Short mmCIF file of C-alpha atoms in Angstrom, two decimals:
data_model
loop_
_atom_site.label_atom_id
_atom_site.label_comp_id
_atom_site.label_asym_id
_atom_site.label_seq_id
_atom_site.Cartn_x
_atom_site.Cartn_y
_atom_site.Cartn_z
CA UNK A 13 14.98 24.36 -13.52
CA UNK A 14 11.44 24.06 -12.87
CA UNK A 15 8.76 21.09 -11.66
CA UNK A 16 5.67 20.68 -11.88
CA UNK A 17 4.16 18.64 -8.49
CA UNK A 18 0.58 16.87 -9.28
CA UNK A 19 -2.17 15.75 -7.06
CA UNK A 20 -0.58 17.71 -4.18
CA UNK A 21 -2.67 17.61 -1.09
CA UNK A 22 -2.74 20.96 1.49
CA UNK A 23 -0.45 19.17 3.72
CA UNK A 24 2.12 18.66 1.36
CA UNK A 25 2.30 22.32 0.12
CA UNK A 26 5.04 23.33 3.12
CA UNK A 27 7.17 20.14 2.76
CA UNK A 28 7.42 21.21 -1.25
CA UNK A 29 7.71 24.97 -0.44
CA UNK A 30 10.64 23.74 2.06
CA UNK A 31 12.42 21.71 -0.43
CA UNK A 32 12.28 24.11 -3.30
CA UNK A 33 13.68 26.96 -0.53
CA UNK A 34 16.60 24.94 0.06
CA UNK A 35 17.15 23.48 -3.48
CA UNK A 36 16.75 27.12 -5.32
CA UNK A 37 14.47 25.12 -7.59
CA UNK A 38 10.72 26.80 -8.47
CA UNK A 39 7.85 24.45 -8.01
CA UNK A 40 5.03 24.59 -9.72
CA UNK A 41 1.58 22.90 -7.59
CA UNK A 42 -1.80 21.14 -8.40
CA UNK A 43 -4.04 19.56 -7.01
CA UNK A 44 -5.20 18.52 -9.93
CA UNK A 45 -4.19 14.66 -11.77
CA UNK A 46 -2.17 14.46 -14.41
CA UNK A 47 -4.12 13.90 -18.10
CA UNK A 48 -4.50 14.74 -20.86
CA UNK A 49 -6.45 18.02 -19.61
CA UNK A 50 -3.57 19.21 -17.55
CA UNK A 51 -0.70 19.80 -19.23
CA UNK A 52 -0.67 23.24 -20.44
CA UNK A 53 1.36 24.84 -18.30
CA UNK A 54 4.19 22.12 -19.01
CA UNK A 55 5.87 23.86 -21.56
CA UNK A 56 8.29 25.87 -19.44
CA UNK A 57 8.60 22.50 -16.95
CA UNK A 58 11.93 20.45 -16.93
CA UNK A 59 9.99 17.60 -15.04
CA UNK A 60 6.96 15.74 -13.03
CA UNK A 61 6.18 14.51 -9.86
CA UNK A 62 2.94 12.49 -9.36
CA UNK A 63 0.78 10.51 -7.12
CA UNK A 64 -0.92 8.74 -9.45
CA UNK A 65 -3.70 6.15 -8.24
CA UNK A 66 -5.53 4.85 -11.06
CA UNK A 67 -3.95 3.61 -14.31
CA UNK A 68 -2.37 7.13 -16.72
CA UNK A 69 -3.68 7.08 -20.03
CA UNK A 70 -1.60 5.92 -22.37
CA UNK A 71 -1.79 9.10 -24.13
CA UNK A 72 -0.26 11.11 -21.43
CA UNK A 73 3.00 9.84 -22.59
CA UNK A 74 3.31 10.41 -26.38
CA UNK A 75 1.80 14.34 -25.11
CA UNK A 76 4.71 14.51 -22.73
CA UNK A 77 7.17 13.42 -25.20
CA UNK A 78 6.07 15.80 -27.39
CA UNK A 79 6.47 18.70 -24.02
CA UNK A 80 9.90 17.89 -23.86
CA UNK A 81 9.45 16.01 -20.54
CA UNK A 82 11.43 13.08 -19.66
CA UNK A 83 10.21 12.09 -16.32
CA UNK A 84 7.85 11.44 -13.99
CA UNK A 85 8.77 11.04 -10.22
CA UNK A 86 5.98 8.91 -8.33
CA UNK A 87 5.40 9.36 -4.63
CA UNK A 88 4.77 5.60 -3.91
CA UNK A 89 6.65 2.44 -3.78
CA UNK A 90 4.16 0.95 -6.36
CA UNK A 91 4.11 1.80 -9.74
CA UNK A 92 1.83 -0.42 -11.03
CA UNK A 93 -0.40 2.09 -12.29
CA UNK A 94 2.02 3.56 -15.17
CA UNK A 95 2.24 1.31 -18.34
CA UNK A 96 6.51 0.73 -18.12
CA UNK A 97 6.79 -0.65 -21.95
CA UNK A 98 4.67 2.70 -23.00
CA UNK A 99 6.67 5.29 -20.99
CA UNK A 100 10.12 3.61 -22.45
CA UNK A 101 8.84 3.97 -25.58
CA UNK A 102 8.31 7.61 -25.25
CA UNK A 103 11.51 8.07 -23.44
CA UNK A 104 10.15 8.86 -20.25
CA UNK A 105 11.44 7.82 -17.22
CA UNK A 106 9.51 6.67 -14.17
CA UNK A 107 11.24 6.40 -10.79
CA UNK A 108 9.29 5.54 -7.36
CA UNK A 109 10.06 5.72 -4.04
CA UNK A 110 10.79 2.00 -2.30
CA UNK A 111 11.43 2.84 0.83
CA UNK A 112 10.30 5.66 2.91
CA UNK A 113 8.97 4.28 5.63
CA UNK A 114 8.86 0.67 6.21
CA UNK A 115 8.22 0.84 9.95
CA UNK A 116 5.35 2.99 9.52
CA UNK A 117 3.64 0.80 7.75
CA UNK A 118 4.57 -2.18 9.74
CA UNK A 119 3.34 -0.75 13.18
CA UNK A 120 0.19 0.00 11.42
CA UNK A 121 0.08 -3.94 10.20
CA UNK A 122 0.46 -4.69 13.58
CA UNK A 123 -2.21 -2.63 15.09
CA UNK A 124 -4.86 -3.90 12.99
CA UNK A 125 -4.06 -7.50 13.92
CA UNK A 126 -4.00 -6.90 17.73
CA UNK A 127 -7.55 -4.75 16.97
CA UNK A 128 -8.87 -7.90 15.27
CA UNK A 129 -7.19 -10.51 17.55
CA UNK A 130 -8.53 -9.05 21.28
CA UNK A 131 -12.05 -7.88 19.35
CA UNK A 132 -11.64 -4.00 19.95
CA UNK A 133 -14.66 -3.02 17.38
CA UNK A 134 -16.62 -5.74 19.07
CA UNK A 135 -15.82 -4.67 22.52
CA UNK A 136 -16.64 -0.76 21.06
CA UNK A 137 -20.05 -1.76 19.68
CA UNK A 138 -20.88 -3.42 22.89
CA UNK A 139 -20.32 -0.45 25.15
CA UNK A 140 -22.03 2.03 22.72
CA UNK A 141 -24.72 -0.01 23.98
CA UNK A 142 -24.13 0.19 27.59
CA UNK A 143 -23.76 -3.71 27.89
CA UNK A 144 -20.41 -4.02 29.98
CA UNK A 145 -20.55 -7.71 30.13
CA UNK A 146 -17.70 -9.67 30.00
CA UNK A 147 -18.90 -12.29 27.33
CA UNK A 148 -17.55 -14.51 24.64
CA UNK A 149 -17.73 -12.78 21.79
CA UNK A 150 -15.61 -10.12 23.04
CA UNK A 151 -13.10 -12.99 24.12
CA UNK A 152 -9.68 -12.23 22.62
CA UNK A 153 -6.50 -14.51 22.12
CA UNK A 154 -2.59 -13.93 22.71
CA UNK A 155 -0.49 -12.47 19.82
CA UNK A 156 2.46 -13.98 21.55
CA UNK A 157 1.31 -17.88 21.42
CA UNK A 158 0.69 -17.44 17.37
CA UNK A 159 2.55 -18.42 14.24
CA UNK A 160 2.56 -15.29 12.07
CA UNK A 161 2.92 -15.61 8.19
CA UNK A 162 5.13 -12.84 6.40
CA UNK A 163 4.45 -13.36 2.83
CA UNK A 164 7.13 -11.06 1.06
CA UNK A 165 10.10 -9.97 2.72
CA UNK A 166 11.30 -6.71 1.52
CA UNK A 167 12.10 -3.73 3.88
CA UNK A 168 8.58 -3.80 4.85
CA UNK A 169 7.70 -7.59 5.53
CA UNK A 170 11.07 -7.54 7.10
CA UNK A 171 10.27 -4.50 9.69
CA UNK A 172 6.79 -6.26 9.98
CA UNK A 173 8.39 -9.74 11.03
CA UNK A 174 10.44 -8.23 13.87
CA UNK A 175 7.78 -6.34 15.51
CA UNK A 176 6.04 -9.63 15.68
CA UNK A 177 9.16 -10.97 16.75
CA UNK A 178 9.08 -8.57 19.67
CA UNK A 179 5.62 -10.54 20.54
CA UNK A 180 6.99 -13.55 20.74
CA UNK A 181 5.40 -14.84 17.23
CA UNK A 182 6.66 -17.90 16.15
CA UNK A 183 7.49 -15.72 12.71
CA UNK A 184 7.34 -18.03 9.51
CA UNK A 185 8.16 -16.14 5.95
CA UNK A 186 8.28 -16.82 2.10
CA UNK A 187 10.03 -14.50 -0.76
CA UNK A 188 11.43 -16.04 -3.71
CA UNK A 189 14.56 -14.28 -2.46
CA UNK A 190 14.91 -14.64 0.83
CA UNK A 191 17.35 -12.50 2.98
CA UNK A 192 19.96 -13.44 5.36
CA UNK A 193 18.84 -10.40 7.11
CA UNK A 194 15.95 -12.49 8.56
CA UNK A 195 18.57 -14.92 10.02
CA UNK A 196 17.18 -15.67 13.97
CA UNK A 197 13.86 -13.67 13.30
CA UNK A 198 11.51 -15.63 10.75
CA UNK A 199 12.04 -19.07 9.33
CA UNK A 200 11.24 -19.42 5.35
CA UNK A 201 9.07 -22.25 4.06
CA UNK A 202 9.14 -23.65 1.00
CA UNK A 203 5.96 -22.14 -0.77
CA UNK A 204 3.13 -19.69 0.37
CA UNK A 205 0.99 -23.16 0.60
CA UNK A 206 2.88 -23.74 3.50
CA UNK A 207 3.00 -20.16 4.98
CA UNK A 208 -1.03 -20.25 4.63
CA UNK A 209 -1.75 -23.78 6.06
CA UNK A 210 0.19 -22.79 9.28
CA UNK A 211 -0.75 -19.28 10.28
CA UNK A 212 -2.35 -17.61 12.44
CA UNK A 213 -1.85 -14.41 11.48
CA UNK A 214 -0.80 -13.91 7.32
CA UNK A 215 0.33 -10.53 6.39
CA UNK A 216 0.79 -9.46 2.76
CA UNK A 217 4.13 -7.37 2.08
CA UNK A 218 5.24 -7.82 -1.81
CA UNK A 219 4.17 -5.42 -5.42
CA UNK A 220 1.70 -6.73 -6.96
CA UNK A 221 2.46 -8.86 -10.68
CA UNK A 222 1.23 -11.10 -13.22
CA UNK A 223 2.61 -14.01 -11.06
CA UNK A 224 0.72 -12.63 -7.64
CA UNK A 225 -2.18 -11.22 -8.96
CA UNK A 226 -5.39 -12.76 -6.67
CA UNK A 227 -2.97 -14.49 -4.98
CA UNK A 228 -5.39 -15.14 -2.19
CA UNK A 229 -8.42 -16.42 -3.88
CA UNK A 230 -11.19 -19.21 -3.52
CA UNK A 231 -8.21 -22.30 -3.45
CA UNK A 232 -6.19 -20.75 -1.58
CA UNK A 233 -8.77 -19.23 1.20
CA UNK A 234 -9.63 -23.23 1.97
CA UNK A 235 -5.62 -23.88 2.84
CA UNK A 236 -6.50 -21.38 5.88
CA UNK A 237 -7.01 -22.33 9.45
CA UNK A 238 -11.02 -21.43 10.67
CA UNK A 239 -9.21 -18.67 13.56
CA UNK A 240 -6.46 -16.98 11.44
CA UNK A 241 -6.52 -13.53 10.27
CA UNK A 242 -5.42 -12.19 6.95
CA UNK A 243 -3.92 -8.50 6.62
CA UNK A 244 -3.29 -6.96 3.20
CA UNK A 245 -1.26 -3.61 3.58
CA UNK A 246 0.32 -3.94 0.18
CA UNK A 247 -1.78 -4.20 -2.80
CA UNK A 248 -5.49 -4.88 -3.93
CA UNK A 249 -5.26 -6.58 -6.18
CA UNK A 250 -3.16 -9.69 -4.47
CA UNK A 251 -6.49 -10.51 -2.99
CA UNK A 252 -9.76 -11.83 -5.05
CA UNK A 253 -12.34 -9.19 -2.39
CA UNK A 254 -15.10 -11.65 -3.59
CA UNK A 255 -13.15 -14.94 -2.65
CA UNK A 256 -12.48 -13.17 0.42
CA UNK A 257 -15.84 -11.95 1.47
CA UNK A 258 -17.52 -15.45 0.61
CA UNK A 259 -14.87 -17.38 2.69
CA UNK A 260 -15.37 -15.05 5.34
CA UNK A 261 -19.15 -15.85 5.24
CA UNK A 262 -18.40 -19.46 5.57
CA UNK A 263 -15.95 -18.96 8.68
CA UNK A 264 -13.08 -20.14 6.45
CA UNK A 265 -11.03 -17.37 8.39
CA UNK A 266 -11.81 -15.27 11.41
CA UNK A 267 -11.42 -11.46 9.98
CA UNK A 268 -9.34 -9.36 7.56
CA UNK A 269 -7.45 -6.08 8.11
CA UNK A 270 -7.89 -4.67 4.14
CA UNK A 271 -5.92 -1.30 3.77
CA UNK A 272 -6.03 -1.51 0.07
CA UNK A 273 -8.70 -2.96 -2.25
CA UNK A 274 -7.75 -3.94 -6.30
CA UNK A 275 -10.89 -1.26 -7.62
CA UNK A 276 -9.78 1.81 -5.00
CA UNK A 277 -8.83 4.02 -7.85
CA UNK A 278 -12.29 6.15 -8.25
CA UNK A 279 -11.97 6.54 -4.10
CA UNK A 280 -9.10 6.94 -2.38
CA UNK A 281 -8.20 9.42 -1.47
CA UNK A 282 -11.33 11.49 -1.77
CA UNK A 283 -14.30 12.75 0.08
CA UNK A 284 -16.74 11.25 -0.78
CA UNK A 285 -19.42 11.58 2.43
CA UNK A 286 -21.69 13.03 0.68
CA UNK A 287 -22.20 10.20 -2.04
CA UNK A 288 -23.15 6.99 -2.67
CA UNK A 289 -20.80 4.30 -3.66
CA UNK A 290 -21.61 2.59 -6.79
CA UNK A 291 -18.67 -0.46 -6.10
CA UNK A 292 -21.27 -3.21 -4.59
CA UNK A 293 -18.01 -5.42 -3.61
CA UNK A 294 -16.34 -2.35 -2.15
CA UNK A 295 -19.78 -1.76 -0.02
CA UNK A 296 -19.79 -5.06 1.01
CA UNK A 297 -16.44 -4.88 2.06
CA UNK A 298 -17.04 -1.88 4.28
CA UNK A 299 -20.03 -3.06 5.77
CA UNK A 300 -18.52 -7.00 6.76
CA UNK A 301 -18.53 -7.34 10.32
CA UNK A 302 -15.56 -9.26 10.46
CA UNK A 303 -13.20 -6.57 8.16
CA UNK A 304 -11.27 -3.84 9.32
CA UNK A 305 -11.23 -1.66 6.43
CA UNK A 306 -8.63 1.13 6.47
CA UNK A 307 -8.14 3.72 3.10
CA UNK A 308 -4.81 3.10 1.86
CA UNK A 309 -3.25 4.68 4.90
CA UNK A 310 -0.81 2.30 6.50
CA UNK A 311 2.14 4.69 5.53
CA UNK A 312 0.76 7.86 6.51
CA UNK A 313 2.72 8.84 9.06
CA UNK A 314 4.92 12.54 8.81
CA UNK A 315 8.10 10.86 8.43
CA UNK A 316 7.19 9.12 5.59
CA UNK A 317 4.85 12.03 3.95
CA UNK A 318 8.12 14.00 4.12
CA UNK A 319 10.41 11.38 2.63
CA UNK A 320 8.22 10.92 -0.27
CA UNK A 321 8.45 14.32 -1.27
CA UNK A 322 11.80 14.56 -0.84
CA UNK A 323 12.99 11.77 -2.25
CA UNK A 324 10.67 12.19 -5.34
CA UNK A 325 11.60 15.84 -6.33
CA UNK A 326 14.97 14.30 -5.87
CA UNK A 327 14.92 11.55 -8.46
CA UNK A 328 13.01 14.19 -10.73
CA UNK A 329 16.60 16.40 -10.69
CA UNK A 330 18.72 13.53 -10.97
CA UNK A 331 16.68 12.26 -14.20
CA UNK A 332 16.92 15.69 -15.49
CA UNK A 333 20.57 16.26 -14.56
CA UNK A 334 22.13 12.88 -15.74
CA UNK A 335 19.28 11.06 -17.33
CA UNK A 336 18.49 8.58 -14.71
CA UNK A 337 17.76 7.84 -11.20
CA UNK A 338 19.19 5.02 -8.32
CA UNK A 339 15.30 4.69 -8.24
CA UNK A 340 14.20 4.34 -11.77
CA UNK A 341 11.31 1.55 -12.66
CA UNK A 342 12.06 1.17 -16.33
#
């Protein structure tokens, strides 16, 4: 059996070397993304394992069918970047990775909100200058005495909501299947109306769909109370950046901790120092003074580096061994 293991950053080369050691399974490795351009050497491949980013042409998958390969493995929860209807019609299965880290990314969610809450960029900017004042813009507030907002409660939001918890957050959540798991640690409203009209702190936690899609958005941003904070470790696009940045300018919220934005595909996760961004939205994003901007990086942790690897090449020998995966998509 052989794989082929796209978009492989240098870190990731001795986790896959590791696994393919201990599996007696050869791995083939690029950096490279997976198109049109880069399937040549896929002849002699039994399957895939990806990190894609952007949306995969839809040509990729008729090509692949022809190849004789029947899945790809992604190395994310979200798969929203493969077209589903398009991969089942070429008989290609796509499998993810749901959960490989949950806590990771909720201790991250957390940080950000205590940085925005007690001011820390504020407080930085204000040293850098040599002004050791104690003043009021550099005032913060108590995590503990807030009502926190979990909107989705999967593994993540759920991991997210007890580290709150451990504040002492009043911790408020809404899923349109809630779990009994949450018993004694959030209490569900009724709709995310109500989860937006009573927070303090709203944190994002659900895939992103037809039904979410700019979920936060010009209504929506007026339900918000003038000192809350919004953090969106999930998906870009359940958040209208415009909507955002204009009710930010009107004081319709007090920051945002953004770790993904909807139009991150040409960017992250490059180097691109040396460049100028041609995403005026995205700009304006990095530059707002009241945004924490992060790049897509609330999992990155080594645990969870090394249980998407695993786990993918994994579900790439189970599709090829019995035809499907505990993790497939579609």
């Amino acid at each position: 059996m052989k794989l082929k293991v796209y978009n492989v950053r240098d870190e990731e080369v001795e986790l896959i070397n590791h696994w393919s050691s201990q599996n007696n399974i050869d791995v083939i490795m690029t950096p490279e993304a997976l198109t049109l351009d880069t399937l040549s050497d896929l002849a002699d491949c039994d399957g895939i394992v990806n990190s894609q980013v952007g949306p995969l042409d839809k040509a990729v998958y008729a090509e692949l069918e022809n190849l004789g390969i029947k899945q790809i493995a992604q190395r994310s929860a979200g798969v929203d970047m493969y077209d589903l209807e398009e991969a089942s019609k070429h008989h290609i299965v796509i499998s993810n990775v749901p959960s490989y880290s949950p806590e990771s990314i909720a201790e991250f969610t957390v940080t950000i909100a205590l940085n925005l809450i007690r001011k820390v960029r504020e407080i930085q900017e204000q040293i850098e200058k040599h002004n050791f004042s104690w003043t009021l813009p550099i005032r913060g507030r108590v995590l503990g005495d807030m009502t926190v907002g979990i909107i989705g409660t999967g593994r993540i939001g759920q991991a997210t909501a007890k580290i709150f918890k451990g504040f002492g957050c009043r911790v408020i959540g809404f899923d349109l299947y809630p779990s009994s798991l949450m018993d004694g640690v959030l209490e569900y409203q009724d709709s995310v109306e109500d989860i937006l009209k009573q927070s303090d702190v709203i944190s994002l936690h659900m895939p992103p769909s037809a039904d979410n899609y700019h979920l936060l958005n010009e209504k929506t941003f007026s339900l918000l109370k003038k000192d809350a904070i919004l953090l969106n470790m999930a998906r870009g696009a359940l958040i209208d950046t415009e909507a955002l940045l204009s009710a930010l300018d009107k004081d319709q919220l007090a920051g945002a901790g953004i770790d993904t934005y909807e139009f991150e595909g040409p960017y992250i996760p490059k180097n691109l120092s040396d460049q100028k961004l041609n995403d005026p939205v995205f700009k304006a994003l990095l530059d707002h003074p009241k945004v924490i901007y992060t790049n897509h990086i609330a999992y990155y942790t080594d645990e969870a580096v090394k249980n998407l690897i695993e786990s993918a090449l994994n579900a790439s020998v189970d599709v090829i061994n019995t035809g499907t995966t505990d993790t497939r998509v579609n």
